CSV table of C-alpha atoms in Angstrom, one decimal:
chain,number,residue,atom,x,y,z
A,1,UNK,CA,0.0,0.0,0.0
A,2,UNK,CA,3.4,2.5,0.5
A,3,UNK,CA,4.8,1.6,-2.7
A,4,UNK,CA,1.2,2.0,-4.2
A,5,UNK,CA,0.5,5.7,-2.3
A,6,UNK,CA,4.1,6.5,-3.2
A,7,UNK,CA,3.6,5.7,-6.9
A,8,UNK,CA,0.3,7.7,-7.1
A,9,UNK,CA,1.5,10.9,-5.5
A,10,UNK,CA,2.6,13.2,-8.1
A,11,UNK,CA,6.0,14.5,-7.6
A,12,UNK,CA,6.3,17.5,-6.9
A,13,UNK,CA,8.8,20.2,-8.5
A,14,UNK,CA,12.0,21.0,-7.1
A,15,UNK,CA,12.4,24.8,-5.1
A,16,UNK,CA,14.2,26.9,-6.9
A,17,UNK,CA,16.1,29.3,-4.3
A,18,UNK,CA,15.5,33.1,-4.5
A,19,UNK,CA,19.1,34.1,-5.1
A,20,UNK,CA,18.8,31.8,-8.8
A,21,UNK,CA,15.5,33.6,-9.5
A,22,UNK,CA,16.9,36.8,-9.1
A,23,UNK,CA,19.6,37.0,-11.4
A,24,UNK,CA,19.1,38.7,-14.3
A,25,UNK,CA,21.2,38.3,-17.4
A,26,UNK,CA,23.0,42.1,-18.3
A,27,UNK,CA,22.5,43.3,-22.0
A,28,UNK,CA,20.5,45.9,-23.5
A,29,UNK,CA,17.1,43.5,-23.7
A,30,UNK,CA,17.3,42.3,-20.0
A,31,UNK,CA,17.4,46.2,-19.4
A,32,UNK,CA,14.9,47.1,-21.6
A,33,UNK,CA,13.0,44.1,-20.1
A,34,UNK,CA,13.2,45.1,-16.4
A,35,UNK,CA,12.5,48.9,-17.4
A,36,UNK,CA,9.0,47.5,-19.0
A,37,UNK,CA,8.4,45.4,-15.6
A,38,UNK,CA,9.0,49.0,-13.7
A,39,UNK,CA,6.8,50.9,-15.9
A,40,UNK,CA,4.2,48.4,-15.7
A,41,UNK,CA,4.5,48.4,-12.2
A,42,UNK,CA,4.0,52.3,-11.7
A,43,UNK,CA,1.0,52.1,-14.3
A,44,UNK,CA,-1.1,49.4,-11.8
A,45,UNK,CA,0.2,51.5,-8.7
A,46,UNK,CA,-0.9,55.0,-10.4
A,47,UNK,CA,-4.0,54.5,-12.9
A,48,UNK,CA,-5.1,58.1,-12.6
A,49,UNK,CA,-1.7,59.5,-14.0
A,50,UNK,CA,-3.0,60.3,-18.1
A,51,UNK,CA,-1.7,58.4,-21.0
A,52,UNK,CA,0.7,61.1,-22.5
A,53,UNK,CA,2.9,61.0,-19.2
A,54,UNK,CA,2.9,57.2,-18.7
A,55,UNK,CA,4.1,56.8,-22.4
A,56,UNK,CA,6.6,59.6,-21.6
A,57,UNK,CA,8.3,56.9,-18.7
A,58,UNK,CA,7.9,54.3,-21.1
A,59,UNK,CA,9.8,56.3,-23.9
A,60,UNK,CA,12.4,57.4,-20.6
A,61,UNK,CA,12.8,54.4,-19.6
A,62,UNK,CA,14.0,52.5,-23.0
A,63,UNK,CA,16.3,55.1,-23.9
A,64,UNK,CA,17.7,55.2,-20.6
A,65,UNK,CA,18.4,51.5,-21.0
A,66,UNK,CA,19.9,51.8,-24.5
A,67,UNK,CA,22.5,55.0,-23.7
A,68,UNK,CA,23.9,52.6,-20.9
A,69,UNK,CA,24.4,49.3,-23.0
A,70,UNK,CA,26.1,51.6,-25.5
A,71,UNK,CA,29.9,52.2,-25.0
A,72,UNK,CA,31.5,55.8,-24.1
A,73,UNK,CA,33.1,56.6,-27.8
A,74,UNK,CA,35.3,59.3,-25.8
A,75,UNK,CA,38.7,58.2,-25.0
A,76,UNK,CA,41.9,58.2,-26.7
A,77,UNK,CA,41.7,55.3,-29.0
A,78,UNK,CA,44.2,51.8,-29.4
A,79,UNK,CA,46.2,54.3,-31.9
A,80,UNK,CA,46.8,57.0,-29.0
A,81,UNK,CA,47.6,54.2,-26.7
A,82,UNK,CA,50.3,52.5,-29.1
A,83,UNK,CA,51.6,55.7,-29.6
A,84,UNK,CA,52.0,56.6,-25.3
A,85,UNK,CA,53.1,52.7,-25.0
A,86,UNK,CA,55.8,53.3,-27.8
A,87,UNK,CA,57.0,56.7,-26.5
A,88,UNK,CA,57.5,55.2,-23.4
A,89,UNK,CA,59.7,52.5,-24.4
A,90,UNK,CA,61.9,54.9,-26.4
A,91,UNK,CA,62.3,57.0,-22.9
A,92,UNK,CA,63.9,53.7,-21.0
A,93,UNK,CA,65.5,52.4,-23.7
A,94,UNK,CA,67.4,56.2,-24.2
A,95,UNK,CA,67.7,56.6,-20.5
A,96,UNK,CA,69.4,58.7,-19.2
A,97,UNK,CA,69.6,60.9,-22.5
A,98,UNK,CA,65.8,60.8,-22.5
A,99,UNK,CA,65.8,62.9,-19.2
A,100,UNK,CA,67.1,66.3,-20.9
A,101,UNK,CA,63.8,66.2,-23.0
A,102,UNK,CA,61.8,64.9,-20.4
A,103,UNK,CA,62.6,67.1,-17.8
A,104,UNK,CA,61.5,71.1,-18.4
A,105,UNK,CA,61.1,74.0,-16.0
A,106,UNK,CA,59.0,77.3,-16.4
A,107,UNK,CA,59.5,80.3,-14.0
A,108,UNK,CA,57.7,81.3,-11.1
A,109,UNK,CA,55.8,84.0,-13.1
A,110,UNK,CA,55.0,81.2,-15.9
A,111,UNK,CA,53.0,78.2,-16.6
A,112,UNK,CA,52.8,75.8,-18.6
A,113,UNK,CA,49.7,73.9,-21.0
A,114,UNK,CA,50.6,71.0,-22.0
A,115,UNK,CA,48.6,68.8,-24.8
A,116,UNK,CA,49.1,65.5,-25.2
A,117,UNK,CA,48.4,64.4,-29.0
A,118,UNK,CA,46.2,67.5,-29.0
A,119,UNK,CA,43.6,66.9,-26.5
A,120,UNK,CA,44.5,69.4,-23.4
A,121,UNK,CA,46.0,67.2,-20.3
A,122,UNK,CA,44.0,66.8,-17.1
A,123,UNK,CA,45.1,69.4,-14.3
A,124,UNK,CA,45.6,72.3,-15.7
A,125,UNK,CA,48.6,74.5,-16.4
A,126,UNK,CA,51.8,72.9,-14.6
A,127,UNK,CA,54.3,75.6,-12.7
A,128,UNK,CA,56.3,76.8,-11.2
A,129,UNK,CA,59.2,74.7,-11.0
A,130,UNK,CA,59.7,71.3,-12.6
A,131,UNK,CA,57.4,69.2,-14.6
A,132,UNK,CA,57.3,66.2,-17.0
A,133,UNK,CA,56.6,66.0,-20.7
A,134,UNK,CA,56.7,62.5,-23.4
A,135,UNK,CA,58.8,63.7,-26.0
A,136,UNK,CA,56.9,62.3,-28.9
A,137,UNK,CA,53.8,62.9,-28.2
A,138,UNK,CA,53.4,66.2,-26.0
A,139,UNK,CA,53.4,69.9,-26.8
A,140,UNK,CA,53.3,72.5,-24.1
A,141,UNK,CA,53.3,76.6,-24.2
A,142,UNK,CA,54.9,78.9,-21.6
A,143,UNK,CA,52.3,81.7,-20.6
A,144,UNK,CA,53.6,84.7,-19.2
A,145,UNK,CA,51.3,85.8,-15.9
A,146,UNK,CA,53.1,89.3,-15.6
A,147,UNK,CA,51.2,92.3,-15.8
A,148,UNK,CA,52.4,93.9,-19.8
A,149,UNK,CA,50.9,97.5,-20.9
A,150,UNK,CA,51.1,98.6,-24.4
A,151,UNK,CA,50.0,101.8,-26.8
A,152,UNK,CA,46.8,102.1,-28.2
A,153,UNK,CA,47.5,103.9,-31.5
A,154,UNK,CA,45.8,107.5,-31.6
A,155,UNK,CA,42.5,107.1,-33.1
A,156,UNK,CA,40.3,109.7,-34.6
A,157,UNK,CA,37.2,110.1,-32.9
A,158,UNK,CA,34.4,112.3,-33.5
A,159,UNK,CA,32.2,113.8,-30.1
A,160,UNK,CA,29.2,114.1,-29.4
A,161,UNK,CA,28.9,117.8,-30.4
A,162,UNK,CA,30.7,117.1,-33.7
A,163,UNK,CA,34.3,118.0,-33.2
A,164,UNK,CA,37.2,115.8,-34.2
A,165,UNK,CA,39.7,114.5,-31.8
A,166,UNK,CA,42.8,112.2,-32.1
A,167,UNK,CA,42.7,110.8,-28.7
A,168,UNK,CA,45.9,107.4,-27.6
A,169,UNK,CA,45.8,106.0,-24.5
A,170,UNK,CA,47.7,103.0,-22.4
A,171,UNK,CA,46.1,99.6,-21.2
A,172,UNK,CA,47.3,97.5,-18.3
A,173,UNK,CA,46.6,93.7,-18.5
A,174,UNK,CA,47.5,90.4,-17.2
A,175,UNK,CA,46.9,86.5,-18.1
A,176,UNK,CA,44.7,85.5,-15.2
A,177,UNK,CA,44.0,81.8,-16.8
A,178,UNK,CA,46.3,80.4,-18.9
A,179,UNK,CA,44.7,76.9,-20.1
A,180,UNK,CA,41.7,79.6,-21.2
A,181,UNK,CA,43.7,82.2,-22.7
A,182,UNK,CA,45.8,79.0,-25.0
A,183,UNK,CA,42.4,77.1,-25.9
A,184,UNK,CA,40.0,79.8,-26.2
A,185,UNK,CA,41.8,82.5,-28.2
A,186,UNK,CA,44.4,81.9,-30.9
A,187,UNK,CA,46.1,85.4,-30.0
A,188,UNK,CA,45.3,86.7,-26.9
A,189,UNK,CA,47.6,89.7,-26.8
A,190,UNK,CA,46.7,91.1,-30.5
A,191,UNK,CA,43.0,90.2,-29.9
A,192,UNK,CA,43.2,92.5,-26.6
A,193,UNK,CA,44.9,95.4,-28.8
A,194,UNK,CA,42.2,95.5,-31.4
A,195,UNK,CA,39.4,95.5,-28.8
A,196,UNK,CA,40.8,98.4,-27.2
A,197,UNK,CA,41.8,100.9,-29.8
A,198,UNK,CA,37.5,99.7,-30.7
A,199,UNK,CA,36.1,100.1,-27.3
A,200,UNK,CA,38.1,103.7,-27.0
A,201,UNK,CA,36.1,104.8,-29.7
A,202,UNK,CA,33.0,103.8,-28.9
A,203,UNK,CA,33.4,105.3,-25.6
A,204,UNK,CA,34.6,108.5,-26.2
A,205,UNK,CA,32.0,109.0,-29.1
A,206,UNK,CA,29.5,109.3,-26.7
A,207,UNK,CA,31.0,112.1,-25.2
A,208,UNK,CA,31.2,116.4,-26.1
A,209,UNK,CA,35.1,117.7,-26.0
A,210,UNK,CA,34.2,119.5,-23.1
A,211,UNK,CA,33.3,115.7,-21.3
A,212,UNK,CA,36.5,114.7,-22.7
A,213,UNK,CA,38.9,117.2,-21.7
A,214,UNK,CA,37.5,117.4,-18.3
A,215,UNK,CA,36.5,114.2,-16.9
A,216,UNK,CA,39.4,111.3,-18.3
A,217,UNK,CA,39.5,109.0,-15.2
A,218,UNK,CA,35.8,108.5,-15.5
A,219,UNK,CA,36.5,107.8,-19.3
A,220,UNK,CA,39.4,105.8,-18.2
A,221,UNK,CA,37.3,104.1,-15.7
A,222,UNK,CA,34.3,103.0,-18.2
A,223,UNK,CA,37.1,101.8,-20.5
A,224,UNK,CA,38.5,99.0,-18.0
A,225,UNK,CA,35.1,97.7,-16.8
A,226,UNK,CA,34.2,97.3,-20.8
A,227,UNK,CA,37.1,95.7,-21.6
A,228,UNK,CA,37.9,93.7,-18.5
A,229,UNK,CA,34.2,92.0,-19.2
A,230,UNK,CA,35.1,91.3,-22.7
A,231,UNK,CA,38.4,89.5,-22.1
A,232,UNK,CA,37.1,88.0,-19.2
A,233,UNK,CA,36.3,84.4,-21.2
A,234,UNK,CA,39.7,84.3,-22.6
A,235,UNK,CA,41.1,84.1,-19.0
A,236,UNK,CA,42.5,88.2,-19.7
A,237,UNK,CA,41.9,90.4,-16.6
A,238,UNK,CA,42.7,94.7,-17.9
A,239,UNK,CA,43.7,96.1,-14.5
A,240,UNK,CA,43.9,99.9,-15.7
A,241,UNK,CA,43.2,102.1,-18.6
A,242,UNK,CA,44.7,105.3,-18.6
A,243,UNK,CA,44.2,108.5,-21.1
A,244,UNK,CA,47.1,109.9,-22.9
A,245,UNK,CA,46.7,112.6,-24.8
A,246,UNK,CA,44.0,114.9,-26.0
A,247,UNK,CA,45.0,116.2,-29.7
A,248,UNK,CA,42.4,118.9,-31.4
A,249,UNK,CA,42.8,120.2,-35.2
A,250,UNK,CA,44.9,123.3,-35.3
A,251,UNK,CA,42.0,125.9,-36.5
A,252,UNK,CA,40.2,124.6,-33.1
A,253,UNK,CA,43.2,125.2,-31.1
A,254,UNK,CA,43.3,128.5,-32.5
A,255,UNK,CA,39.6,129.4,-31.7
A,256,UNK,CA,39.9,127.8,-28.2
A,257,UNK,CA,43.3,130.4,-27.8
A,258,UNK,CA,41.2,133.2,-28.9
A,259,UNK,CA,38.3,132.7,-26.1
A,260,UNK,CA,40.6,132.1,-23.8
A,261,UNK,CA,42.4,135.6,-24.5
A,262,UNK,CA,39.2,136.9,-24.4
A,263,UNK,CA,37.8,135.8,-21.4
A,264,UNK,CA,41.1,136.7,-19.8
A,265,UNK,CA,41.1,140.1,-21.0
A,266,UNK,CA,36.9,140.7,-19.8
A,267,UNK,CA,38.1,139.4,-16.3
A,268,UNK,CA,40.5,141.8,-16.3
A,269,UNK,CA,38.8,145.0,-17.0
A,270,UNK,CA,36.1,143.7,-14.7
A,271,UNK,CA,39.0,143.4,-11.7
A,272,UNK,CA,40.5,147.2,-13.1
A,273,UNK,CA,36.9,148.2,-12.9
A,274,UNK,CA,36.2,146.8,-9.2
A,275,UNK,CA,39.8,149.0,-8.5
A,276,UNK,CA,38.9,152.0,-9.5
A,277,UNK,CA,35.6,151.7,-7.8
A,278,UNK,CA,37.0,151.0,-4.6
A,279,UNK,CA,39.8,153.7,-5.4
A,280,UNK,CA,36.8,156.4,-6.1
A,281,UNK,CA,35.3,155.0,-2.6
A,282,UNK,CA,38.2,155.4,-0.5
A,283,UNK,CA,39.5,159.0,-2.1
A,284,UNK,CA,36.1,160.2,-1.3
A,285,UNK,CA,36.2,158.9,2.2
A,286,UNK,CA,39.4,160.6,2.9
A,287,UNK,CA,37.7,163.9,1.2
A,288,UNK,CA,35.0,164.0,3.6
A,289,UNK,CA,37.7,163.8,6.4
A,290,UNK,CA,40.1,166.2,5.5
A,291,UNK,CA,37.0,168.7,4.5
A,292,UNK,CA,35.7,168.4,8.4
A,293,UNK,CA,38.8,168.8,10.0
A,294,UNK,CA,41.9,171.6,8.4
A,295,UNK,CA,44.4,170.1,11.0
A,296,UNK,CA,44.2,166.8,8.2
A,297,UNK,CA,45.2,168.8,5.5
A,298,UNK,CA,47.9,170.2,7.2
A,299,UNK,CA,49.7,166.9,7.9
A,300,UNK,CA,48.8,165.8,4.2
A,301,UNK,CA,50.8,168.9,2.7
A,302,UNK,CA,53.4,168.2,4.9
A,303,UNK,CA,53.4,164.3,4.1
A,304,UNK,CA,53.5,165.3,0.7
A,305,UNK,CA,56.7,167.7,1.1
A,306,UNK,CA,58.5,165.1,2.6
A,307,UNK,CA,58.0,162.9,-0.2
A,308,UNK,CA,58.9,165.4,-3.1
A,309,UNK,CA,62.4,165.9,-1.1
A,310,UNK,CA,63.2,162.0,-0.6
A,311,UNK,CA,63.0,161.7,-4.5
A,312,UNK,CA,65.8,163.5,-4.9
A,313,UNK,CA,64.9,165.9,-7.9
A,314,UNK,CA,66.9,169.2,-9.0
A,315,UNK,CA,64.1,170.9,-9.4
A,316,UNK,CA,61.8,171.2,-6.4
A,317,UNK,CA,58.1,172.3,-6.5
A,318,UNK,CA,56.5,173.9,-3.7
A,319,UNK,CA,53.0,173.1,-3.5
A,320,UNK,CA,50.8,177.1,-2.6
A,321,UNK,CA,49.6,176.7,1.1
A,322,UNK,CA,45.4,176.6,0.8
A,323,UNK,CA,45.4,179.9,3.4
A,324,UNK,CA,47.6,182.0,1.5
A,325,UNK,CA,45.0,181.7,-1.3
A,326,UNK,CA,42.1,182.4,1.0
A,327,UNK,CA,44.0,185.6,2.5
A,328,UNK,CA,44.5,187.1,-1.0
A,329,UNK,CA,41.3,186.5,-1.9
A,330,UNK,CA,40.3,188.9,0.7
């Protein structure tokens, strides 16, 4: 009766553990599979989400799964890594001859960008001091981070009130990023010379000649703040711009001379004027004293003999006493 039990009981399948049942095979369809079992998932668990946003996850989801099963195509390539491998070799096999080209040094006011096989190295700018190159297959370029000035040309500019001026000026600048200043700009220095003989134009032709004779360190001022923004993304910082020199045509200079001869001469006949109006003021003060008391005029006759004999003349003039005329005319 066992055997015949044991015979009719159906056998049962074996238990599969939960660590086999959870393996999942990688590839881009066991991604794409298990990003269909999510999404299905979130539609049961949200049904009142609308159609356009659950076919948006869907969408999300598959090309989420395909960009990671596809390989990074950045990198340097088999190619680039023979070439480092090779280079390599070349530098222990020619050791220690290999050093002198290995081996470079930059300045304490200099760095260094260094490409290797023309992409730009990680790390930035190396310096100061020593640092490490591959002969064969890395370039580098020595920066200078010192502060250089130069002339901007004089450039003729006409103002605001429509008179022409030849106005030059100096700009101070410095390399402030050197791996941005190498890969941004092909020539950082002439670029910076043509932007500002430009931007002194433009901001002195917003201005009358009176505006630029009289206010150049808010002119210079404007100037740095334009240009310091503009050279600002290829790693250029413009510390100061300064103004030169003011030239005006020769027939203005002239004109300009003459009303300033003019004006000159009006002030002074206005200062003569205010003299002899204080003169007039005090002579008649000194009348209205002498007339009210005779003991004034005698001291002035004799102030004024004393005078005529200190100038030592041959010929000496006696001024008439005032009595003596009143007593003959009696």
């Amino acid at each position: 009766m066992q055997e015949q039990e044991a015979f009719n009981t159906p056998e049962q399948p074996a238990r599969t553990p939960l660590r086999e049942l959870t393996k999942v095979t990688t590839g881009p369809r066991a991604q794409f599979s298990s990003t269909l079992h999510s999404s299905s998932s979130h539609i049961t668990s949200s049904r009142r989400q609308p159609y356009s946003s659950l076919k948006a996850s869907l969408r999300k989801g598959f090309h989420s799964s395909v960009k990671s099963a596809t390989p990074d195509p950045e990198g340097p390539g088999i190619a680039a890594f023979l070439l480092t491998a090779l280079s390599f070799l070349l530098i222990v096999i020619t050791v220690p001859f290999s050093l002198c080209l290995c081996i470079k040094v930059v300045a304490e006011y200099e760095r260094a960008v260094i490409f290797r096989l023309g992409r730009l190295r990680k790390g930035g700018s190396k310096g100061p001091g020593i640092f490490t190159v591959i002969p064969c297959i890395d370039t580098y370029r020595c920066v200078d981070l010192r502060t250089v000035s130069f002339d901007v040309p004089p450039q003729e500019i006409l103002s605001r009130d429509s008179v022409t001026v030849a106005v030059d000026g100096v700009v101070y600048y410095r390399v402030s990023n050197p791996t941005i200043c190498i890969s941004n700009v092909e020539n950082f220095s002439h670029s910076t010379r043509l932007l500002a003989a430009t931007t002194l134009r433009n901001v002195l032709g917003t201005k009358n000649l009176a505006e630029i004779l009289s206010e150049r360190e808010t002119i210079s001022h404007t100037m740095q703040s334009s240009l310091d923004e503009a050279t600002d993304p290829w790693g250029v910082k413009v510390e100061r711009v300064e103004i030169k020199d003011v030239r005006l045509p020769v027939q203005l200079q002239r004109a300009m001379a003459a009303e300033a001869e003019a004006a000159r001469e009006a002030r002074a006949k206005v200062i003569a004027a205010e003299g002899e109006q204080k003169a007039s003021r005090a002579l008649k003060e000194a009348a209205d004293v002498i007339q009210e008391s005779p003991s004034a005029l005698q001291l002035r006759y004799l102030q004024t003999l004393n005078s005529i004999a200190a100038e030592h003349n041959s010929t000496i003039i006696f001024p008439m006493p005032i009595n003596l005329t009143s007593y003959m005319s009696k």
